[in-house]
Short mmCIF file of C-alpha atoms in Angstrom, two decimals:
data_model
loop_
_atom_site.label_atom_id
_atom_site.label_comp_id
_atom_site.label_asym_id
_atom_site.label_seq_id
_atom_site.Cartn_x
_atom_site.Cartn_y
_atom_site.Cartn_z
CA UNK A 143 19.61 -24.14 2.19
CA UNK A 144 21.12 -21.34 -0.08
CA UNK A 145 24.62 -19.92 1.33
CA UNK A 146 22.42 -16.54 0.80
CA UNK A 147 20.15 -17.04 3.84
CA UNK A 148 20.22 -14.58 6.35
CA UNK A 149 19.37 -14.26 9.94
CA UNK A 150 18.78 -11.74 12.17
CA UNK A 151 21.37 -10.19 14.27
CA UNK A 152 19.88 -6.79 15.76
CA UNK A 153 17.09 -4.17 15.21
CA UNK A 154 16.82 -0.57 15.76
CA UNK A 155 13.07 0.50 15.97
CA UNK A 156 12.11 4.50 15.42
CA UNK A 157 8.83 6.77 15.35
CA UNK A 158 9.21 9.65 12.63
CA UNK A 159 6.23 12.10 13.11
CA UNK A 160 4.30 13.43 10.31
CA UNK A 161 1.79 15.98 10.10
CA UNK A 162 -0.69 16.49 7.27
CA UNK A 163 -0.44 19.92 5.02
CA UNK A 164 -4.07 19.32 4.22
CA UNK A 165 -6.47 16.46 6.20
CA UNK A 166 -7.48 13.56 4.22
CA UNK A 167 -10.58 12.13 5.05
CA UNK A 168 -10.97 8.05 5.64
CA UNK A 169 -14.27 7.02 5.64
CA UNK A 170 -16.08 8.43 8.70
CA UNK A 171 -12.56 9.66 10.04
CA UNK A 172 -10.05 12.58 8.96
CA UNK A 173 -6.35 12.06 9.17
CA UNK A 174 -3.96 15.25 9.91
CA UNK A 175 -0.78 13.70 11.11
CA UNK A 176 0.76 10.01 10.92
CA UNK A 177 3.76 8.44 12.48
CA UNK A 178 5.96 6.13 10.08
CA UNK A 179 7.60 3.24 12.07
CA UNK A 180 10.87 3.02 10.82
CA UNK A 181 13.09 -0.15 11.83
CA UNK A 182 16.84 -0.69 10.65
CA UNK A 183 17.70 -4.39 10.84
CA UNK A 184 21.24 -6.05 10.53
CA UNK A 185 21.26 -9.51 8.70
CA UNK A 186 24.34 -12.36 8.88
CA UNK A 187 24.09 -14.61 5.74
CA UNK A 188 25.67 -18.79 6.00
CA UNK A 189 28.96 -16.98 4.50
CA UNK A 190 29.55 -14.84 7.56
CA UNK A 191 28.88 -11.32 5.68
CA UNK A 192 26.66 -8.73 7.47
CA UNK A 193 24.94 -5.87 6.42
CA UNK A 194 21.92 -3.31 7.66
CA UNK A 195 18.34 -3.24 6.07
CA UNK A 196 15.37 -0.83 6.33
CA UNK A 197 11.90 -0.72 6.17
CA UNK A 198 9.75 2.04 6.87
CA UNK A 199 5.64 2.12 7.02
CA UNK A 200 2.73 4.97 7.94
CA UNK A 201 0.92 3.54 10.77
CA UNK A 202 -2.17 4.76 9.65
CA UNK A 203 -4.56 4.15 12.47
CA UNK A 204 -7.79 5.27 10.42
CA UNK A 205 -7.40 2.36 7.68
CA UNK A 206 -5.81 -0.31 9.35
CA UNK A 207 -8.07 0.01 12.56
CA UNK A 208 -12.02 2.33 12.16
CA UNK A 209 -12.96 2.55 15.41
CA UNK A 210 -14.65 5.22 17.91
CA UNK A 211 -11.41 4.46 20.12
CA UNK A 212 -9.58 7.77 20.18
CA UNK A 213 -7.10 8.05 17.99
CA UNK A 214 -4.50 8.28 20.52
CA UNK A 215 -5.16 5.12 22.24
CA UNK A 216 -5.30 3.14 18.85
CA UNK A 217 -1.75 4.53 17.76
CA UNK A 218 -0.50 3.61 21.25
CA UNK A 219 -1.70 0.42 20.54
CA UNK A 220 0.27 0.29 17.44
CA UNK A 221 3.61 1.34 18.64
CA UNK A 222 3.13 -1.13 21.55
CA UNK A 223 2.17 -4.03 18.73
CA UNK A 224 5.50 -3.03 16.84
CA UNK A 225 7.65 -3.24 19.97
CA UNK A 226 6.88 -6.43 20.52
CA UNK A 227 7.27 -7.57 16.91
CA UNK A 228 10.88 -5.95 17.22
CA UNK A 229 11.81 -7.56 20.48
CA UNK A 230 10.13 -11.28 19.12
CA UNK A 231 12.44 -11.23 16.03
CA UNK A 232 15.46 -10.26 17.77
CA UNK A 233 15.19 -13.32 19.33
CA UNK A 234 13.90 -15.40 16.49
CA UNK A 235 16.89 -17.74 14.72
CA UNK A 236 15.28 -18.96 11.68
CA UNK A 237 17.52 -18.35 8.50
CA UNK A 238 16.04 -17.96 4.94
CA UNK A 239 15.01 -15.71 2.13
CA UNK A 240 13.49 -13.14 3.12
CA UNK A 241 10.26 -14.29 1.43
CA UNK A 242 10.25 -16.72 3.33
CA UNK A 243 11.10 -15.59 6.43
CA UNK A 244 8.19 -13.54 6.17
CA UNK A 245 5.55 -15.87 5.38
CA UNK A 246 7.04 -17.94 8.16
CA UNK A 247 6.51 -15.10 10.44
CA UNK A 248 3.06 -14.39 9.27
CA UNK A 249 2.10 -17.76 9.58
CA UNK A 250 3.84 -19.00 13.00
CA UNK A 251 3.82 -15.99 14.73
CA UNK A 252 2.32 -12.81 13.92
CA UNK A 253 -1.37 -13.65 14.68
CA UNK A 254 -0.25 -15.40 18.51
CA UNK A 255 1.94 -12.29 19.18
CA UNK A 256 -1.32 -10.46 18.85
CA UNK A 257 -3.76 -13.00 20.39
CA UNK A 258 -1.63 -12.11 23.43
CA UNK A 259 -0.96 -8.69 23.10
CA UNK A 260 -5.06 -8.35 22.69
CA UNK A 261 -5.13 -10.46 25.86
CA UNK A 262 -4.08 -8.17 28.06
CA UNK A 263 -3.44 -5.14 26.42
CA UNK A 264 -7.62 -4.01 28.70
CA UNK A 265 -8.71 -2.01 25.31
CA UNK A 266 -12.58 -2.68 24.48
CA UNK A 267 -11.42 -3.36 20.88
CA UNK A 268 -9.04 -5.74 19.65
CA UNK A 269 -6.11 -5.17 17.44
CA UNK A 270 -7.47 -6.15 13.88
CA UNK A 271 -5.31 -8.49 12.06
CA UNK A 272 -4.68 -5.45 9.20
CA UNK A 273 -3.22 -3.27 11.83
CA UNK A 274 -1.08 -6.69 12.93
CA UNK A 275 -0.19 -6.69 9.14
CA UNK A 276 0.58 -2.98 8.98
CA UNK A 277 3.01 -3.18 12.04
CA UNK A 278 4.73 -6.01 10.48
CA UNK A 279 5.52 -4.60 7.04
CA UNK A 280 8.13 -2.34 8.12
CA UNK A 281 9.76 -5.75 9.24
CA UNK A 282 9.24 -7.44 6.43
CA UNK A 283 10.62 -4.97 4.03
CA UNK A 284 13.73 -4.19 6.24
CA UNK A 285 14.81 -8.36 5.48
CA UNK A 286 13.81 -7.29 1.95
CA UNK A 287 16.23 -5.25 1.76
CA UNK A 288 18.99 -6.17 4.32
CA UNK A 289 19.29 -9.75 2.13
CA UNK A 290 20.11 -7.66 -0.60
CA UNK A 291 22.71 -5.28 1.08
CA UNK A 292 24.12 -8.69 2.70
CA UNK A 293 24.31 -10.21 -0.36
CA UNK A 294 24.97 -7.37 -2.87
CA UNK A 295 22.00 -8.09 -5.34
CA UNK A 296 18.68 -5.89 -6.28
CA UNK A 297 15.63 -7.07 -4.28
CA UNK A 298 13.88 -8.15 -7.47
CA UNK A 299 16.42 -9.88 -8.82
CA UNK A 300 16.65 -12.37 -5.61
CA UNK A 301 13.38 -13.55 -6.66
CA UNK A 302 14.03 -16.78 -8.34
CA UNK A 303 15.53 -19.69 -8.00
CA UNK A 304 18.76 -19.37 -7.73
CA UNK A 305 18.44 -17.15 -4.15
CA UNK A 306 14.92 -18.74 -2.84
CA UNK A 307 15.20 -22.35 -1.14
CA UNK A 308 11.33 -23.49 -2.31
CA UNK A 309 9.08 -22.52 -5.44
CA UNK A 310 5.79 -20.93 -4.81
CA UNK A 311 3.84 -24.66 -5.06
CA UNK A 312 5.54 -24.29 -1.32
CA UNK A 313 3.18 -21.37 -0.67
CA UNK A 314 0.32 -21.32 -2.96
CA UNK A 315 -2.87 -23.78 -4.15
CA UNK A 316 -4.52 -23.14 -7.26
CA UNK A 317 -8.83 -22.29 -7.44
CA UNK A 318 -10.24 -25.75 -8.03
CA UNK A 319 -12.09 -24.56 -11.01
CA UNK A 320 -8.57 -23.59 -12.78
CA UNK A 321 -6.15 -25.58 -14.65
CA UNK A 322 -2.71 -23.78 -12.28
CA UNK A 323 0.50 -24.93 -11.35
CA UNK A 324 2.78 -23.27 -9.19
CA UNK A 325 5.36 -25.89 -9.66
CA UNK A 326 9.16 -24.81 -10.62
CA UNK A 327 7.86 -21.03 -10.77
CA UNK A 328 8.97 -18.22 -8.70
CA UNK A 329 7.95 -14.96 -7.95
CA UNK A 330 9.86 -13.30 -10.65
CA UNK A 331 7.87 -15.00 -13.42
CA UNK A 332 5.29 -12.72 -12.87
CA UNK A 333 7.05 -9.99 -13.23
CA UNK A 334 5.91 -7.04 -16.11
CA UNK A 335 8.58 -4.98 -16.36
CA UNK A 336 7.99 -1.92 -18.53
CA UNK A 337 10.72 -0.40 -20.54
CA UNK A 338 11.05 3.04 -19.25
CA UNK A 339 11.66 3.84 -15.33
CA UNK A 340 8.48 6.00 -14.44
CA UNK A 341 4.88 5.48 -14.42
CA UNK A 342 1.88 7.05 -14.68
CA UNK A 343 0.35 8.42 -11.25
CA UNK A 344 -2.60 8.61 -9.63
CA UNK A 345 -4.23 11.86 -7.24
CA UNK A 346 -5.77 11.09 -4.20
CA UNK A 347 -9.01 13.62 -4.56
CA UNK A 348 -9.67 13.26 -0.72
CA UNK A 349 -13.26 13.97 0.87
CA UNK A 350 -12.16 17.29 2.18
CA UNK A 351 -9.94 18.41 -1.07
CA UNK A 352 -11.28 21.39 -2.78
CA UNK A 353 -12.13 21.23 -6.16
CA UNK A 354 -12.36 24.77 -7.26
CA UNK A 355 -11.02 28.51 -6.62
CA UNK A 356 -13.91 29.72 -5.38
CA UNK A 357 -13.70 26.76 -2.17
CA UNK A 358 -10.68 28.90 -1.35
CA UNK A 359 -10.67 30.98 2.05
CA UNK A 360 -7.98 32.93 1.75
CA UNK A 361 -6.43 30.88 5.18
CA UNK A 362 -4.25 28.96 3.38
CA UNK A 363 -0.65 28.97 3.73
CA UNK A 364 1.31 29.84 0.86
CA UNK A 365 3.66 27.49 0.63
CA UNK A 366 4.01 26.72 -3.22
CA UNK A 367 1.63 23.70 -3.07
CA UNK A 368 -1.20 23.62 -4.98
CA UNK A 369 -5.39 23.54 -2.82
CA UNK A 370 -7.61 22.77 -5.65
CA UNK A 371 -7.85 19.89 -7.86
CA UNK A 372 -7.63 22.41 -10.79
CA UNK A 373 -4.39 23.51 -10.06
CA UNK A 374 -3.08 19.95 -8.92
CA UNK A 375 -3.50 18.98 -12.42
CA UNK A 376 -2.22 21.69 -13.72
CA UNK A 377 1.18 22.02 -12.02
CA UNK A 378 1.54 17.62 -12.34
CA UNK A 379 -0.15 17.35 -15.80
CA UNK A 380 -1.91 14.73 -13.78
CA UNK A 381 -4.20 11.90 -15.99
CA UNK A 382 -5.19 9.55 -13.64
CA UNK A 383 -7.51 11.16 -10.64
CA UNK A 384 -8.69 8.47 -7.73
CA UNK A 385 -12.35 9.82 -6.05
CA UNK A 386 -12.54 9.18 -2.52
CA UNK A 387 -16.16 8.36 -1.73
CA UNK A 388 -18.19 8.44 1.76
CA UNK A 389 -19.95 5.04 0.83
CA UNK A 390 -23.05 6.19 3.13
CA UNK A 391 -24.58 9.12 1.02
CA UNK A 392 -25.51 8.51 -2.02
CA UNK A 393 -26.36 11.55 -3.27
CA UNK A 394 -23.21 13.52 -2.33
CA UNK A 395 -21.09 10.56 -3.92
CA UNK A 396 -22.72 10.45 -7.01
CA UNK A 397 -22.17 14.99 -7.30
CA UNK A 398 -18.67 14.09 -6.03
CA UNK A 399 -17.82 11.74 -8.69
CA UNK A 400 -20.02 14.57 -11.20
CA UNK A 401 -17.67 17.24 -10.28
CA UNK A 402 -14.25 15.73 -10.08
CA UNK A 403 -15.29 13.97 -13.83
CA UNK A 404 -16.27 17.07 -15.47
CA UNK A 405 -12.92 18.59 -13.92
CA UNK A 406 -11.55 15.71 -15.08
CA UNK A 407 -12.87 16.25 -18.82
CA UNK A 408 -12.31 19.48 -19.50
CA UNK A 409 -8.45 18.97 -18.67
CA UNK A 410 -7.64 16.53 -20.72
CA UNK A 411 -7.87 13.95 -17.72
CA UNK A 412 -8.01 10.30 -18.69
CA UNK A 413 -8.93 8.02 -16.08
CA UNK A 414 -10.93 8.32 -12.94
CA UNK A 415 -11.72 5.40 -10.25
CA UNK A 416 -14.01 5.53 -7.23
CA UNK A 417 -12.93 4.32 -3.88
CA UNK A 418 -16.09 3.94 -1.16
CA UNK A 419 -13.60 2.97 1.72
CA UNK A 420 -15.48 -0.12 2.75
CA UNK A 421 -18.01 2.04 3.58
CA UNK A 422 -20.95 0.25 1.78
CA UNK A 423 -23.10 -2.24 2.56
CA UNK A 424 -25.93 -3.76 -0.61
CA UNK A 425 -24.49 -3.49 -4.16
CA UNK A 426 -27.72 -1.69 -5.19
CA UNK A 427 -25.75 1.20 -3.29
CA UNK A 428 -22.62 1.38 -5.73
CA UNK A 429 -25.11 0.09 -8.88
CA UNK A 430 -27.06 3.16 -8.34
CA UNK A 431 -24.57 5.47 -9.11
CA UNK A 432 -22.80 3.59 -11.65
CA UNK A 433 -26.32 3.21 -13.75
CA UNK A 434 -27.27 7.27 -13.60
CA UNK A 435 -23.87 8.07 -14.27
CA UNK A 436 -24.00 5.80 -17.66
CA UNK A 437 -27.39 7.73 -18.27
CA UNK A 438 -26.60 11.26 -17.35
CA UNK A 439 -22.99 11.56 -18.15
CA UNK A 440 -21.59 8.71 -20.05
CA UNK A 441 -18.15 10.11 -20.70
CA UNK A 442 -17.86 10.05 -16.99
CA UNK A 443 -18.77 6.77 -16.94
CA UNK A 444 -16.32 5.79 -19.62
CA UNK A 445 -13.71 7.05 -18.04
CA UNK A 446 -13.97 5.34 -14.84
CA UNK A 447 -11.34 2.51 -14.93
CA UNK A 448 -12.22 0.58 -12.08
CA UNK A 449 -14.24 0.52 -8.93
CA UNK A 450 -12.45 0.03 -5.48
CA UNK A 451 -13.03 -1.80 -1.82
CA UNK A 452 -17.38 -0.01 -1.14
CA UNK A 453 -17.90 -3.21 1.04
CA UNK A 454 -16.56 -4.06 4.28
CA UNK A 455 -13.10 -5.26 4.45
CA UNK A 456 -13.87 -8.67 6.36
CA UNK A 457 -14.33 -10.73 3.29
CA UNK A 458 -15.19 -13.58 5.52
CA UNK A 459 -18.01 -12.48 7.74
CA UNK A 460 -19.32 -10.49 4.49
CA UNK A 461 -19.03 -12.76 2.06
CA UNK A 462 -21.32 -10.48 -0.72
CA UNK A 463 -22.14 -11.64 -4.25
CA UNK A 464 -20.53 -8.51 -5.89
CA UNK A 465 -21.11 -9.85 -9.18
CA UNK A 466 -23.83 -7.07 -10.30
CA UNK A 467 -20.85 -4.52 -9.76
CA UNK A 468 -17.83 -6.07 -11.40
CA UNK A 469 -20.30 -6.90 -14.32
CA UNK A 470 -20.09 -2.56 -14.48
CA UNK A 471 -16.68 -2.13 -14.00
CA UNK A 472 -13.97 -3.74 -12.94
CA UNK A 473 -14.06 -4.92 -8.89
CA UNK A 474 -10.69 -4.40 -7.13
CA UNK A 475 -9.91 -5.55 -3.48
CA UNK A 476 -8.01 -3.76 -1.09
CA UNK A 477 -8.58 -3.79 2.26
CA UNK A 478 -10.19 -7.00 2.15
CA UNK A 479 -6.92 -8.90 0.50
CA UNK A 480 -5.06 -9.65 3.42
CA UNK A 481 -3.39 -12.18 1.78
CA UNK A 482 -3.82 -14.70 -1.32
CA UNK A 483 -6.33 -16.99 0.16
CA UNK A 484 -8.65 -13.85 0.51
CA UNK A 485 -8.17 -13.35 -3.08
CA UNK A 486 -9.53 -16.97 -3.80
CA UNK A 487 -12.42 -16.03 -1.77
CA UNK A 488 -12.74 -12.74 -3.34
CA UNK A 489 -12.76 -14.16 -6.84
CA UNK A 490 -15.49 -16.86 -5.76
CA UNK A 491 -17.51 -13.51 -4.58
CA UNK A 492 -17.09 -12.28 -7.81
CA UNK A 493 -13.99 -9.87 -7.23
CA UNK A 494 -12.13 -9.45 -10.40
CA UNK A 495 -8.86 -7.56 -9.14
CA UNK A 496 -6.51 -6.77 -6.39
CA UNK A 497 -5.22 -3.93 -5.05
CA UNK A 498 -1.90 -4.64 -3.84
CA UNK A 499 -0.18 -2.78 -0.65
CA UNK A 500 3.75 -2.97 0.66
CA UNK A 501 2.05 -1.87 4.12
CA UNK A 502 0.37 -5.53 4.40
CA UNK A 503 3.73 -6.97 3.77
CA UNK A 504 5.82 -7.26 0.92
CA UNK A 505 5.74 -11.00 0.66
CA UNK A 506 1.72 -10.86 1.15
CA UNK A 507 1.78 -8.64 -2.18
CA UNK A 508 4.32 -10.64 -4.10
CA UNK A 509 1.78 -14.09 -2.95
CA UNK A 510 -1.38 -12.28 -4.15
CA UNK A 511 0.53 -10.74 -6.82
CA UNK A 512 1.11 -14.31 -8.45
CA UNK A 513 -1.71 -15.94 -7.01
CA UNK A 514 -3.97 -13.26 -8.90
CA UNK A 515 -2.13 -13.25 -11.83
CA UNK A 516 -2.39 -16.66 -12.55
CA UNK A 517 -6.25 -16.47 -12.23
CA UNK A 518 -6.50 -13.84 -14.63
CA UNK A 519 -7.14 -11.17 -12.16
CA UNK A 520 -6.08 -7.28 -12.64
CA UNK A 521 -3.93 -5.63 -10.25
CA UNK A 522 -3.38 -1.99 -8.82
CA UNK A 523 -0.68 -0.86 -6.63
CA UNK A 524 -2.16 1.26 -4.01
CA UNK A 525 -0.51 3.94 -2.07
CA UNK A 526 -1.13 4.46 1.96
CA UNK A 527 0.07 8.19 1.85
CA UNK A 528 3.70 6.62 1.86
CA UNK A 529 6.24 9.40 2.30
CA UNK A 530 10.49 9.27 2.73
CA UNK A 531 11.40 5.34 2.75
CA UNK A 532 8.24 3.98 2.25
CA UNK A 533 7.80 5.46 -0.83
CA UNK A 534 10.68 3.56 -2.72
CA UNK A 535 9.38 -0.27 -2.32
CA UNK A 536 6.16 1.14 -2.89
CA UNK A 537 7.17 2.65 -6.50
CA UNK A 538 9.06 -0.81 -6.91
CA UNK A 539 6.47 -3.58 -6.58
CA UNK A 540 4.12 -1.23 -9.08
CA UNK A 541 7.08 -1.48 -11.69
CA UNK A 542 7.10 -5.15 -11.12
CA UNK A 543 3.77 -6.05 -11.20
CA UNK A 544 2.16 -5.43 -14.34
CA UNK A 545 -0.60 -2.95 -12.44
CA UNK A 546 -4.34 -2.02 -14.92
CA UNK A 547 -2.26 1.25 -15.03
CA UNK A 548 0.84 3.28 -13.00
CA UNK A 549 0.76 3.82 -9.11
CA UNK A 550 -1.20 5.74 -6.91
CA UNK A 551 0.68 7.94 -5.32
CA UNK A 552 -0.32 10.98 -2.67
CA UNK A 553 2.57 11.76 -0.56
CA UNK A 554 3.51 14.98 -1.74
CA UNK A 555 -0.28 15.87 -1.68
CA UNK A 556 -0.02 15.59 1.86
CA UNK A 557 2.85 16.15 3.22
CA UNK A 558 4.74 17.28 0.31
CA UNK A 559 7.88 18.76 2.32
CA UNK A 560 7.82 15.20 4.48
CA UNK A 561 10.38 13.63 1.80
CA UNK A 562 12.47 16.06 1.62
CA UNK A 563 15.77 14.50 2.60
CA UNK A 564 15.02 11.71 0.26
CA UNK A 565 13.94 13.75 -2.62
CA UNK A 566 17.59 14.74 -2.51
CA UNK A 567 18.28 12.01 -4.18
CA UNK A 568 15.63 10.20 -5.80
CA UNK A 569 13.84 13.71 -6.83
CA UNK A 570 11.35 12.15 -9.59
CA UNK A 571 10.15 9.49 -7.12
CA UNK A 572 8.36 12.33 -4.76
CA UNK A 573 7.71 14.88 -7.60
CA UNK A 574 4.99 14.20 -10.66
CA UNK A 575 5.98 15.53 -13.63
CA UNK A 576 3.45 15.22 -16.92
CA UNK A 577 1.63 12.76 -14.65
CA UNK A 578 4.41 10.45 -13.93
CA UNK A 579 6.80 10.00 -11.18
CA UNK A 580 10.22 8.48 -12.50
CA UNK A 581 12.62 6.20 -10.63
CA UNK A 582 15.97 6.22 -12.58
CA UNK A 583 17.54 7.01 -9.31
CA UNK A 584 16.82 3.92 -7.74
CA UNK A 585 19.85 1.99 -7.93
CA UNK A 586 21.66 -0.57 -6.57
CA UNK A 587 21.49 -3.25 -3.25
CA UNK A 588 18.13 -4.02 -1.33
CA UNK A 589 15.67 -1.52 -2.85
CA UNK A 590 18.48 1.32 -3.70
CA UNK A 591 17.60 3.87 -0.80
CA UNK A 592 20.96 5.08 -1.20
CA UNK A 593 20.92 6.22 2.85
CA UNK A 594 23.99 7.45 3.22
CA UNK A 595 22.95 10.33 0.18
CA UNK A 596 20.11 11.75 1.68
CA UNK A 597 21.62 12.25 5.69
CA UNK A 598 18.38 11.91 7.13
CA UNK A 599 18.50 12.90 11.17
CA UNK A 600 16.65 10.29 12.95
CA UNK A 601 15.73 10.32 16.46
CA UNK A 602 16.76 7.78 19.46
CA UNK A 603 15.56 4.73 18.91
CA UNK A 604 12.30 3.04 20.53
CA UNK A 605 13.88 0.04 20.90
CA UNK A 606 17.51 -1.03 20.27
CA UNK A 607 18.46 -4.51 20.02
#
């Protein structure tokens, strides 16, 4: 026991609405509006000092939960699945890091609470363990950064030894085929820190984006926001460009990936990756495309960086050889790493990095973090369209990491005015500038939202506790 440990004293849950300035397609669906889950939670440590944290995550029905439910009744399910997470923790007593807390709760917890919410909640579908994770995240980050408020220290620098009661040999076994301890390390050993407080960041180039000028209508609202991927890059100086793929037509990925590349050439764009949404099926599918693309354009092809989630995201009922792909370019997980035991699988399947998400937790992404690190695996911080608070940890665990290069990052694509009582503040992290977004703002306790700056208006709470 550390005199840091905090428990939980009371939670404030609320629904911020969002809607899209432009849709953004998921796979088969399109999303135009989201609601972030917000959730304020006030944390006692051993010493008797209080203090409030927040989290704050997109439920973002289309990835967490493809379905032909309505979208409607899937977000309903949501809200209703972060209620209950709310009113089970202000009831919970445990004291701890909050690393551990959070593992705790994933592990003890979290999958019964929606065993029985699936029970008897009469939907066809179940809630899929992502979406469980999704809900939970806001949670998890809120005792992320209500331990540091509590106990006056930065997140990141609570992850050690001196704040955390147990080592990661507590939470993590190594591959059998690798020579790995865990013993006496932490979290923070991990760590790549680089020098300067920005990094480079990636476009979303969504499956309904327009490209070019001549896509324009002469509809569109002007609103000083960039349509086309021309001007994007332009106004951003952008250099890294992320392709979203429909994974089920292989011809219109392949001219997808043609266009956006020779975009991507002609202004001085560097890097490129592919994401097929799960969408895919048989390697052949992505192997296809990779091979005519090394034939017909192989600057394209160079300038791909690495190849992200084609096959479905339950690693254990498709347990592909993916091999023949990451033997093209590298082979990151996303959807499928749930947590760092799917990353052992993954790597058995041939999986050679991860794409790490604050929306599945932010102790899931620290485990995998290490747990991939130590194996030699790459890692990517991936955006879910974060916007206002979500944003910040998001930014954060890229700087940590050590990622194959900068952040994605697509808020202000989207919903560009969404931020705009936090931009206040910490301008550079919801602007791009010369292809970075910069943090130097972010300051301070817990992850240095700096609240009280920005004066953000919320509404009544959903639940109060």
């Amino acid at each position: 026991m550390k005199p840091y440990d905090i428990s939980i004293e009371g939670i404030k849950l609320y629904y911020l609405p969002i809607e899209t300035r432009v849709p953004l397609k998921f796979g088969p669906e399109v999303l135009t509006h989201v609601t972030c889950a917000r959730v304020c939670i006030r944390t006692t440590n051993r010493q008797g000092k209080s203090a409030e944290g927040w989290g704050e995550t997109p439920l973002s029905v289309q990835w967490v939960w493809p379905s032909s439910l309505s979208y409607e009744v899937r977000e309903r399910a949501l809200k209703q699945v972060c209620e209950l997470i709310a009113k089970d923790l202000a009831n919970w007593k445990e004291q701890g890091h909050p690393f551990e807390l959070g593992y705790r709760y994933q592990k003890q917890r979290l999958l019964d609470l929606v065993d029985r919410f699936n029970a008897v909640s009469g939907l066809p579908e179940p809630v899929p363990y992502l979406a469980a994770l999704v809900c939970f995240s806001l949670f998890d980050l809120a005792l992320y950064d209500a331990y540091g408020q509590t106990n006056e220290v930065p997140v990141y620098q609570t992850l050690n030894g001196q704040y955390m009661n147990a080592d990661l040999s507590a939470y993590l076994k190594a591959a059998d085929d690798c020579d790995v301890s865990f013993a006496g390390l932490y979290p923070e050993h991990f760590f790549q820190i680089p020098p300067e407080k920005a990094l480079l960041a990636w476009h979303l180039v969504g499956g309904k984006d327009k490209l070019f000028a001549h896509e324009l209508t002469g509809d569109e609202i002007n609103d000083g926001y960039p349509y086309t991927l021309e001007d994007w890059i332009e106004r951003d100086g952008l250099k890294c460009l992320k392709v979203k793929l429909a994974g089920n037509d292989s011809d219109w990925d392949y001219n997808r990936l043609v266009d956006v590349g020779q975009i991507a050439l002609k202004r001085q764009v560097t890097w490129l990756t592919a994401d097929f949404n799960c969408q895919v099926t048989d390697c052949a599918y992505v192997n296809q495309i990779l091979d005519r693309l090394m034939v017909e354009h192989p600057d394209i092809y160079k300038a791909i960086l690495y190849i992200e989630q084609p096959f479905p995201y339950d690693l254990e009922a498709h347990r592909l050889d993916v091999r023949s792909v990451s033997a093209r370019k590298p082979l990151f997980m996303d959807e499928s790493a749930h947590d760092w035991e799917l990353v052992k699988l993954g790597r058995t399947l041939g999986w050679t990095g991860v794409a790490l998400k604050t929306c599945k937790t932010q102790t899931g992404a620290l485990l995998s973090m290490c747990w991939a690190k130590a194996h030699g695996m790459t890692l990517m911080v991936q955006d879910l369209t974060n916007p206002m608070l979500a944003q910040i940890p998001h930014v954060l665990l890229a700087y940590h990491a050590g990622t194959i290069m900068g952040v994605e990052t697509n808020g202000m694509q989207f919903y560009p005015e969404a931020s705009s009582f936090e931009a206040r503040v910490h301008p550079g992290v919801y602007n791009r500038q010369q292809g970075k977004i910069r943090f130097d703002s972010v300051k301070g306790y817990g992850f240095g939202y700096d609240l009280a700056a920005s004066s953000r208006p919320l509404p009544d709470p959903a639940v109060n506790l």
